[in-house]
XYZ file of C-alpha atoms in Angstrom:
590
model
C -0.281 0.227 0.199
C 1.519 2.972 -0.890
C -0.236 5.521 1.735
C 0.924 4.680 5.138
C -1.182 3.523 8.100
C 0.057 4.029 11.538
C 0.084 6.512 14.357
C 1.866 9.968 14.332
C 3.847 10.152 18.123
C 3.294 12.967 19.487
C 5.412 14.785 22.619
C 3.684 15.790 25.474
C 5.211 18.676 27.670
C 3.994 19.980 31.011
C 1.947 22.363 31.233
C 3.845 25.607 32.117
C 1.003 27.708 34.162
C -2.812 27.429 34.908
C -5.055 29.799 32.990
C -8.038 31.331 35.961
C -11.451 30.078 35.126
C -12.386 33.595 33.184
C -9.394 32.605 30.651
C -11.342 29.155 30.302
C -14.828 30.582 30.064
C -14.024 32.585 27.477
C -16.569 31.055 24.702
C -20.361 30.746 25.932
C -22.182 27.639 25.529
C -18.779 25.950 25.725
C -17.330 25.770 29.565
C -19.250 24.519 32.661
C -19.745 26.384 35.639
C -17.744 23.799 37.801
C -14.694 24.176 39.122
C -11.497 22.859 37.648
C -9.410 20.108 39.431
C -6.043 19.884 38.572
C -6.373 16.148 37.212
C -8.904 17.724 35.280
C -6.805 20.482 33.961
C -3.677 18.316 32.923
C -5.875 16.281 30.406
C -6.035 18.410 27.591
C -2.809 21.135 26.380
C -2.739 23.437 23.204
C 0.569 24.130 21.132
C 1.070 26.434 18.337
C 3.289 27.333 15.571
C 4.508 29.315 12.611
C 6.602 28.210 9.792
C 8.224 30.675 7.718
C 9.736 29.665 4.053
C 11.051 32.341 1.928
C 10.863 30.941 -1.950
C 13.567 31.472 -4.396
C 10.914 33.552 -6.295
C 10.865 36.085 -3.950
C 7.329 35.084 -2.588
C 7.171 34.057 0.801
C 5.322 31.031 2.489
C 3.992 31.034 5.896
C 2.337 27.964 7.409
C 0.511 28.258 10.916
C -0.157 25.247 13.120
C -2.442 24.462 16.000
C -2.738 21.423 17.772
C -4.743 20.311 20.816
C -4.920 17.091 22.566
C -7.347 15.599 24.676
C -7.460 12.385 25.953
C -10.854 11.797 26.254
C -13.107 8.758 24.321
C -16.240 10.314 22.385
C -16.706 7.060 20.999
C -16.862 4.808 24.498
C -19.910 3.531 25.088
C -21.273 5.097 28.146
C -19.175 7.733 28.593
C -20.261 11.040 28.038
C -18.118 13.894 28.001
C -20.044 17.207 29.241
C -16.986 19.344 30.167
C -14.711 21.115 27.370
C -11.927 23.219 28.595
C -9.702 23.723 25.171
C -11.390 21.169 22.708
C -14.076 23.101 20.952
C -17.657 21.776 22.063
C -19.193 21.728 18.263
C -16.560 19.643 17.140
C -16.670 17.148 20.172
C -20.159 16.578 19.822
C -20.049 16.058 15.991
C -17.542 12.996 16.818
C -19.552 11.474 19.340
C -23.157 11.805 17.540
C -21.460 10.542 14.138
C -19.554 8.285 15.530
C -16.290 9.656 13.677
C -13.228 8.219 13.702
C -11.200 10.079 11.453
C -11.896 13.975 10.306
C -10.048 16.145 7.605
C -11.479 19.009 5.876
C -9.908 21.985 3.883
C -10.914 24.993 2.490
C -8.327 26.387 -0.173
C -8.250 29.050 -2.651
C -5.866 28.859 -5.371
C -3.645 26.489 -6.708
C -0.308 25.322 -5.193
C 2.351 25.962 -7.712
C 4.850 22.971 -6.957
C 7.377 23.601 -9.563
C 7.924 26.940 -8.003
C 7.114 26.737 -4.453
C 7.980 23.079 -3.586
C 6.055 20.343 -1.886
C 3.782 21.907 0.845
C 3.894 20.799 4.491
C 0.306 19.606 4.308
C -1.458 19.701 0.821
C -4.823 20.496 0.168
C -6.618 20.604 -3.644
C -8.517 23.779 -4.573
C -11.972 24.396 -3.444
C -13.203 22.238 -0.456
C -11.911 18.514 0.428
C -13.793 16.745 3.133
C -12.907 12.627 3.696
C -13.857 11.142 7.092
C -13.711 7.454 8.635
C -16.390 6.240 11.048
C -16.240 4.137 13.006
C -17.074 0.249 12.419
C -19.962 0.075 14.534
C -21.888 2.587 12.282
C -24.708 0.751 11.033
C -25.627 3.536 8.094
C -22.955 5.407 6.882
C -24.319 6.929 3.656
C -27.142 8.348 6.197
C -24.249 9.635 8.940
C -22.482 11.131 6.175
C -25.441 12.887 4.877
C -26.363 14.915 8.378
C -22.143 15.331 8.707
C -22.101 17.388 5.762
C -25.093 19.462 6.998
C -23.601 19.925 10.170
C -20.212 20.823 8.897
C -21.653 23.073 6.897
C -23.042 25.205 9.713
C -20.241 25.076 11.501
C -18.094 26.360 8.853
C -20.532 28.202 6.827
C -19.833 26.716 3.530
C -21.056 25.114 0.697
C -20.959 21.459 2.092
C -24.495 20.517 2.031
C -24.136 20.267 -1.559
C -22.428 16.889 -0.938
C -24.250 14.114 -1.948
C -24.419 10.771 -2.946
C -23.245 12.051 -6.538
C -20.150 13.498 -5.475
C -18.790 10.889 -3.044
C -16.722 8.114 -3.676
C -15.313 5.269 -1.264
C -11.676 5.051 -2.174
C -10.389 1.726 -1.646
C -6.446 1.921 -1.300
C -6.189 6.018 -1.247
C -7.105 7.557 2.335
C -6.113 5.219 4.703
C -6.236 6.312 8.529
C -3.462 8.688 9.707
C -4.346 8.528 13.266
C -4.477 5.378 15.351
C -5.743 2.189 13.610
C -5.219 -0.008 10.552
C -8.453 0.364 9.019
C -8.918 -1.272 5.551
C -12.454 -1.693 5.364
C -13.403 1.165 3.124
C -17.109 0.845 3.051
C -16.364 3.358 6.405
C -14.952 5.944 4.284
C -16.039 8.577 2.690
C -14.594 10.913 0.088
C -15.580 14.251 -1.669
C -14.509 17.258 -2.753
C -16.109 21.064 -4.091
C -13.915 22.010 -6.790
C -15.755 25.464 -7.224
C -16.501 26.215 -3.230
C -14.805 30.217 -2.602
C -13.059 30.232 0.524
C -13.565 34.128 1.845
C -14.249 35.486 5.394
C -17.190 33.452 6.440
C -15.332 30.917 6.448
C -12.026 32.104 8.246
C -14.122 33.174 11.219
C -15.569 30.299 12.494
C -12.409 28.398 11.841
C -11.052 30.850 14.032
C -13.414 30.400 17.037
C -12.283 27.201 17.079
C -9.111 28.179 18.893
C -8.767 28.130 22.402
C -7.181 31.632 22.602
C -9.397 32.835 19.264
C -8.255 35.608 17.344
C -7.362 37.805 20.646
C -3.949 36.430 21.810
C -0.862 34.391 20.396
C -0.098 33.460 16.274
C -3.917 33.916 15.240
C -3.485 37.938 15.926
C -1.766 37.752 12.463
C -5.001 36.246 10.890
C -6.376 39.623 9.397
C -8.412 38.436 6.652
C -7.993 41.344 4.534
C -4.186 40.520 3.886
C -4.316 36.649 3.900
C -7.135 36.646 0.856
C -4.950 39.367 -0.476
C -2.667 36.262 -1.701
C -2.252 33.916 -4.459
C -3.023 30.631 -2.458
C -4.467 30.598 1.306
C -5.960 26.820 2.560
C -7.020 26.380 5.742
C -8.329 22.824 7.232
C -8.958 21.007 10.449
C -7.931 17.468 11.241
C -9.500 15.464 13.736
C -7.629 11.709 14.699
C -6.927 9.351 17.400
C -3.312 9.766 18.008
C -0.641 8.129 20.655
C 1.146 10.245 23.723
C 3.937 8.401 23.602
C 6.074 5.899 21.583
C 5.064 2.783 23.283
C 1.169 3.882 23.001
C 0.318 3.599 26.640
C -2.046 6.518 26.550
C -4.072 7.879 23.837
C -5.619 11.150 22.785
C -7.600 13.050 20.510
C -5.515 15.632 18.046
C -7.569 18.704 16.464
C -4.929 20.246 14.435
C -6.224 23.087 12.651
C -3.485 24.667 9.794
C -3.512 27.758 7.589
C -1.353 28.300 5.030
C -0.912 31.212 2.631
C 1.593 32.215 0.003
C 2.276 36.097 0.059
C 2.722 37.293 -3.809
C 5.806 39.497 -4.626
C 3.249 41.362 -7.171
C 0.322 41.063 -5.827
C 1.113 42.685 -2.461
C 2.386 45.585 -4.519
C 6.270 45.334 -3.220
C 8.789 47.075 -5.188
C 11.444 45.188 -3.447
C 12.258 41.584 -2.232
C 11.676 42.831 1.443
C 9.537 40.772 4.179
C 8.178 41.444 7.904
C 5.185 39.974 9.616
C 3.996 43.804 9.972
C 4.148 43.756 5.826
C 2.744 40.537 5.311
C -0.355 40.590 8.000
C -0.644 43.931 9.356
C 0.340 43.674 12.996
C 3.284 42.126 14.870
C 3.647 39.538 17.760
C 3.353 40.677 21.610
C 2.468 37.916 23.504
C 1.673 34.220 22.934
C -1.451 32.562 24.103
C -1.897 31.735 27.513
C -3.647 29.156 27.674
C -0.803 27.198 25.098
C 2.016 24.819 26.276
C 4.445 26.349 23.570
C 4.113 29.140 21.172
C 7.075 28.983 18.632
C 7.869 30.958 15.068
C 10.016 29.013 12.876
C 11.794 30.935 9.937
C 14.064 28.385 7.383
C 17.495 29.551 7.536
C 18.863 26.849 5.262
C 19.553 28.816 2.444
C 20.876 31.959 4.576
C 22.904 33.611 4.199
C 23.172 33.441 0.231
C 19.701 34.177 -0.552
C 18.099 36.694 2.233
C 19.331 38.234 5.449
C 16.833 37.886 8.428
C 16.682 40.138 11.626
C 16.526 40.208 14.415
C 18.930 37.213 14.986
C 18.087 34.592 17.564
C 20.938 31.816 18.995
C 18.206 29.215 19.087
C 18.515 27.141 15.931
C 16.824 24.091 15.437
C 17.248 20.718 12.817
C 14.586 18.744 11.920
C 13.691 16.124 8.604
C 11.294 17.519 6.058
C 9.696 16.218 3.007
C 13.037 13.924 2.494
C 15.159 17.352 3.240
C 17.344 18.336 5.994
C 16.332 21.916 7.250
C 17.620 24.522 9.469
C 14.925 26.557 11.051
C 15.939 30.040 13.275
C 13.425 29.359 16.341
C 11.679 32.348 18.514
C 10.359 31.338 21.331
C 7.542 33.482 22.208
C 7.073 32.042 26.064
C 9.924 34.173 26.743
C 9.904 37.688 27.629
C 13.653 38.208 25.776
C 11.975 37.453 22.540
C 10.352 40.741 22.013
C 13.255 42.760 23.063
C 12.680 46.114 24.468
C 9.835 47.414 22.034
C 7.578 44.262 23.232
C 6.881 43.402 19.981
C 8.324 41.013 17.554
C 8.419 42.130 13.950
C 10.877 39.522 11.671
C 12.511 41.209 8.526
C 13.672 39.532 5.443
C 15.767 41.462 3.327
C 16.574 39.638 -0.140
C 20.548 39.489 -1.257
C 20.017 37.728 -4.837
C 17.874 34.855 -6.412
C 18.980 31.043 -6.061
C 17.690 28.125 -7.588
C 15.279 25.838 -6.097
C 15.580 21.741 -6.534
C 12.866 20.471 -8.559
C 10.709 18.513 -6.568
C 10.794 14.589 -7.010
C 7.261 13.980 -7.750
C 5.282 16.425 -10.019
C 1.613 16.034 -11.694
C -0.804 17.415 -14.065
C -4.197 17.114 -15.579
C -5.660 18.724 -18.828
C -8.870 18.171 -21.139
C -7.710 17.698 -24.881
C -10.127 16.844 -27.690
C -12.508 19.171 -30.125
C -16.563 19.865 -30.092
C -19.006 19.007 -27.214
C -19.259 15.055 -27.666
C -15.977 13.293 -26.956
C -12.754 14.310 -25.225
C -9.799 12.767 -23.396
C -8.326 13.389 -19.723
C -4.451 13.490 -19.869
C -3.078 13.355 -16.645
C 0.814 13.681 -16.515
C 3.170 12.526 -13.507
C 6.795 13.283 -13.468
C 9.203 11.434 -11.673
C 12.482 14.026 -11.495
C 14.642 10.949 -9.262
C 17.615 10.683 -11.177
C 17.556 6.914 -10.536
C 15.317 5.549 -8.315
C 11.949 4.192 -9.432
C 9.062 4.222 -7.323
C 5.275 3.489 -7.382
C 2.417 5.855 -7.183
C -1.265 5.317 -6.138
C -3.099 7.547 -8.819
C -7.025 7.925 -7.658
C -9.684 9.910 -9.884
C -13.372 10.719 -9.078
C -14.958 11.795 -12.146
C -18.577 13.248 -12.322
C -21.346 10.828 -13.991
C -22.124 12.888 -16.802
C -18.313 12.112 -18.501
C -18.921 8.640 -19.242
C -15.426 6.959 -19.408
C -14.085 4.692 -21.944
C -12.485 2.488 -19.568
C -11.466 0.513 -22.671
C -9.507 3.421 -23.911
C -7.324 3.589 -20.360
C -3.573 3.892 -21.603
C -0.537 4.344 -19.257
C 2.661 5.084 -21.123
C 6.066 5.816 -19.759
C 8.805 7.100 -22.213
C 7.001 5.935 -25.072
C 6.209 2.529 -23.899
C 3.106 0.911 -22.248
C 3.345 0.608 -18.651
C 0.566 -1.741 -16.857
C -0.512 -1.118 -13.635
C -0.474 -3.761 -11.104
C -3.148 -2.901 -9.086
C -7.119 -1.338 -11.060
C -9.784 -0.764 -8.812
C -12.241 0.505 -10.809
C -15.979 1.516 -10.077
C -18.610 2.833 -13.040
C -20.515 5.443 -12.287
C -24.488 5.704 -12.404
C -25.905 8.077 -13.879
C -27.590 10.955 -11.389
C -26.369 8.490 -8.295
C -22.547 8.020 -8.213
C -19.517 9.231 -9.716
C -16.790 7.350 -11.257
C -14.107 5.822 -9.836
C -10.511 4.895 -10.847
C -7.620 3.911 -8.467
C -4.215 2.871 -10.055
C -0.816 1.467 -8.609
C 1.731 3.005 -11.176
C 5.841 2.331 -10.840
C 7.015 5.456 -11.939
C 10.766 4.924 -13.918
C 13.361 7.628 -12.916
C 13.622 10.389 -14.153
C 10.343 9.592 -16.666
C 7.199 11.008 -17.626
C 3.876 8.873 -17.388
C 1.462 9.652 -19.160
C -2.476 8.470 -18.264
C -5.153 9.040 -20.774
C -8.743 8.077 -21.194
C -11.467 8.897 -23.300
C -15.106 10.220 -22.417
C -18.252 11.154 -23.657
C -20.128 14.370 -22.474
C -23.990 13.646 -21.363
C -26.910 15.283 -21.867
C -28.068 16.835 -18.540
C -31.672 17.682 -17.803
C -32.414 21.409 -18.137
C -32.935 21.881 -14.578
C -29.634 19.994 -13.895
C -27.827 23.324 -15.472
C -26.277 25.261 -13.311
C -27.186 29.105 -13.484
C -23.931 30.312 -15.517
C -23.812 26.912 -17.883
C -21.382 28.282 -20.667
C -18.423 28.816 -17.885
C -18.384 25.418 -17.554
C -18.560 22.340 -15.327
C -15.465 21.594 -12.584
C -14.295 18.101 -12.073
C -12.771 17.504 -9.192
C -8.094 16.784 -9.014
C -6.539 14.073 -9.119
C -5.144 12.562 -6.330
C -1.691 11.213 -6.571
C -0.007 9.409 -2.874
C 3.719 7.455 -3.023
C 6.610 7.066 -0.727
C 8.930 9.228 -1.959
C 12.795 8.050 -1.541
C 14.357 10.429 0.908
C 17.332 12.342 0.270
C 18.696 12.013 3.688
C 17.614 9.346 6.723
C 14.118 10.155 7.961
C 13.733 10.181 11.644
C 11.427 7.105 12.991
C 11.715 7.792 16.508
C 10.030 9.453 18.893
C 11.325 12.991 20.159
C 9.369 15.410 22.303
C 10.675 18.608 20.613
C 9.683 17.222 17.292
C 7.807 20.207 15.467
C 4.208 19.955 14.853
C 4.758 20.754 10.875
C 7.069 17.640 10.754
C 5.065 15.081 12.906
C 1.645 15.459 10.973
C 2.331 11.905 8.289
C 3.837 9.294 10.320
C 6.965 8.271 9.820
C 7.225 4.011 9.193
C 10.708 4.030 6.791
C 14.080 5.824 7.186
C 14.805 5.530 3.261
C 11.013 7.342 2.229
C 8.501 9.775 3.004
C 4.836 10.212 2.284
C 4.010 12.656 -0.014
C 0.268 13.454 -1.724
C 0.191 15.715 -4.770
C -3.038 17.615 -5.948
C -3.596 18.220 -9.523
C -5.423 20.465 -11.371
C -9.478 20.547 -11.372
C -10.535 20.251 -14.562
C -13.078 23.103 -16.172
C -15.331 20.781 -18.919
C -17.772 22.354 -21.681
C -21.158 20.111 -21.736
C -23.480 20.311 -24.393
C -25.689 23.252 -23.692
C -29.116 24.333 -24.884
C -30.007 27.800 -25.992
C -31.106 29.131 -22.731
C -32.169 32.346 -24.733
C -34.777 30.556 -26.764
C -37.515 30.465 -24.108
C -37.086 34.032 -23.400
C -37.487 34.407 -26.930
C -41.022 32.514 -26.617
C -41.731 33.881 -23.837
C -41.701 37.484 -25.114
C -43.571 36.618 -28.418
C -46.251 34.323 -26.743
C -47.113 37.384 -24.280
C -46.834 40.465 -26.740
C -49.423 37.674 -29.003
C -51.122 37.053 -26.164
C -51.511 40.847 -25.217
C -52.977 42.101 -28.605
C -55.095 39.152 -29.361
C -56.861 39.275 -25.657
C -56.665 42.864 -25.872
C -58.564 43.386 -28.794
C -61.341 40.729 -28.319
C -61.725 42.220 -24.599
C -62.474 45.458 -26.404
C -64.991 44.590 -28.622
C -66.992 42.502 -25.414
C -66.607 45.893 -23.196
C -66.915 48.722 -25.287
C -69.855 50.641 -25.641
C -70.907 52.156 -29.060
C -73.172 55.716 -29.473
C -74.585 57.303 -32.828
C -72.088 60.601 -33.450
C -73.866 63.198 -34.288
C -72.533 65.679 -37.280
C -72.015 69.069 -36.155
C -73.082 72.220 -38.084
C -71.229 74.873 -39.929
C -69.115 77.434 -38.328
C -71.491 79.688 -40.294
C -74.851 78.174 -39.002
C -73.299 77.963 -35.467
C -72.561 81.675 -35.289
C -76.513 82.374 -36.650
C -78.013 80.295 -33.833
C -76.229 81.377 -31.265
C -77.690 85.660 -32.437
C -81.148 83.887 -33.059
C -80.916 82.613 -29.416
C -79.416 85.967 -28.047
C -82.759 87.692 -30.132
C -85.347 84.517 -28.976
C -85.844 83.462 -32.853
C -86.141 79.890 -33.945
C -83.118 78.402 -34.717
C -81.526 76.936 -37.708
C -81.304 73.130 -38.556
C-alpha cells in the first residue's frame, strides 16, 4: 500500500502554568461552571507554531499549525463528555453523535504551484475537500455522512450541504487513516470534493473561533482576513484523529490540528523590492503568546541563508528537522520567553533578499488537462513526473469523475518513456447516472527521471434543463486527481519519538527511514457540456406574451366597449347664426 498506515508519536510537555476560570470560560456555551481540578486541567494541552519559508522566487510561504490534545474517548459506550476546556464543544459533539474516527476538511483558494514553490507541509486541492473515517459500529454510513455534511456546512459557513451521493466515493486504497488504527474496510470511508467552493471571510471567522484563544492572543492575531485573502494561495484545514501520547502508545488522545497555509506573492502585494516582514505580510506584529498554550514558537527556514536573504532580529536558538526528505535548519523564536520581544515588547521579523537562488525540482509532480474538440467526446490526460535521477517508485493515482462524463474505460492507456506501463493494481467503479461518480484507482510504477501519462476517453452526457448551473456556459468543474506515493528521501527520515519534534514535521507518520509520504493534487478540470440555448425560452415567452396581449386586448375591447351614434356638427356659419338667434329669441336654424 502506498499510503502509510500508523500513528503519530506526539510530544506532551508538562503545562507551564494554569489558566484562570475567566480565561477558560471565554466561549459561551462551551464551558461548564464547575471548578477544574488539577487532574482534569492536565488532560488537555494546546500548542501553536508558525513556519516561514522564503521562496526562491521572492514570494514567501507562511504555515500556521495549532494543535489541541485531549485524552478522552468520544466513542466509548456509556461515557458522555460534558466538560470542554480547550477542545471545541461543537466538534466534540460532532465526533460523538456521528461516531467519527477521523475527520479531515480543507478550504483552499488558489492552486499550489509545486514546480515554483516545492511541496507544502500539508497539501490540499482547490475548493473544499472532506474525507471521513466512521467507526465500524455505524450501520447507516450514508445517512451519517449526509447529516455530517449538513452540520459541518453550518459550523464552517460553507456549501458542504451540496455534497451528496453524486459526488461521494469510497476509495479502496487511498486515504488510509493517519491516526490510530489500521482500518482496511473502506465501507466506512467517505471522500468528496467541491472544486468550485469559494473561500472567504465567512469561512475564516468560524475557523478562528475554534482556537482556545480565538484571534485575541498568540499567533492567531496575525490572521487578518484582508491580508490573508490578498494572496496567491490560501488554505485552511481542520484535522481530527486519535493519536498516541508516547512511543509505546500506553495512553491515547484525540488530536485537533488546525492548519492555515498562505503564500504572499511579490507582485500581488505591491512590493517594490524583495523585502518581507510580519507587519508587511499581516499588518500586525507579535506581542505575546496565547496564555493557554503549552508552547508558542515561530520557525524561519534559514537553510539557504546567508546566500539568499538576511534575517533580523537574530536569535541564538536553532533547530534542525528532516522535512519532506530534506534536512532543514530553522531559526526559532520562542514566544514564551520575554527576551524574544526585546525592549519594544513586539516581534517583527524582517527578511531582506540578497540574490536569486535555484530551487531543487520536487521529486514528484503531477498535472492534468482535457484534450479533444467539440462537445461530444474528449480525453483526460494525467501526467506524472518522477524527477529522481536513478530511483523508481510506485504511486497510487485516484480519479473521481462525475457521472455526466461517461468514461470509456477500454481506452485507458498508461505510457512511460513511449512504452506501455501496465499498472499492478486497478480498481474501477463505474458511475450510475445521477447516483454516483466514476472511481478509478491505479498503482503505477514510475521509472527514474521519467514522465508517465495516463489517458482515458469520455463522452459528454446531455443534462436535463433543471440540472444546469445558473452560468452553464462557464463550464462544469471536475475535482483534482490525487497522487499518493512514498518518495525516496535524500537523508534518513527520523522514525523515533522525540518530544521536541515540531508540529510541521510530525503530521504524517514516518514508518521508514528511506522514504517519506507525499500526496500531490493536480489542477481541477473545467469541462464544457452540450448546453441548450437558454435565451430561446426568453424569446418564446416575449413573443407569446406579445401575441396574447394583442389578441386578448382586441377581443376584450370588442366585448366591453359601448358604441354611440355621433351626430354631425353644424358648420361654423350656422352655429354663429344660431347663437345670434338664441339671443334674439328667434327659432334656430336646422
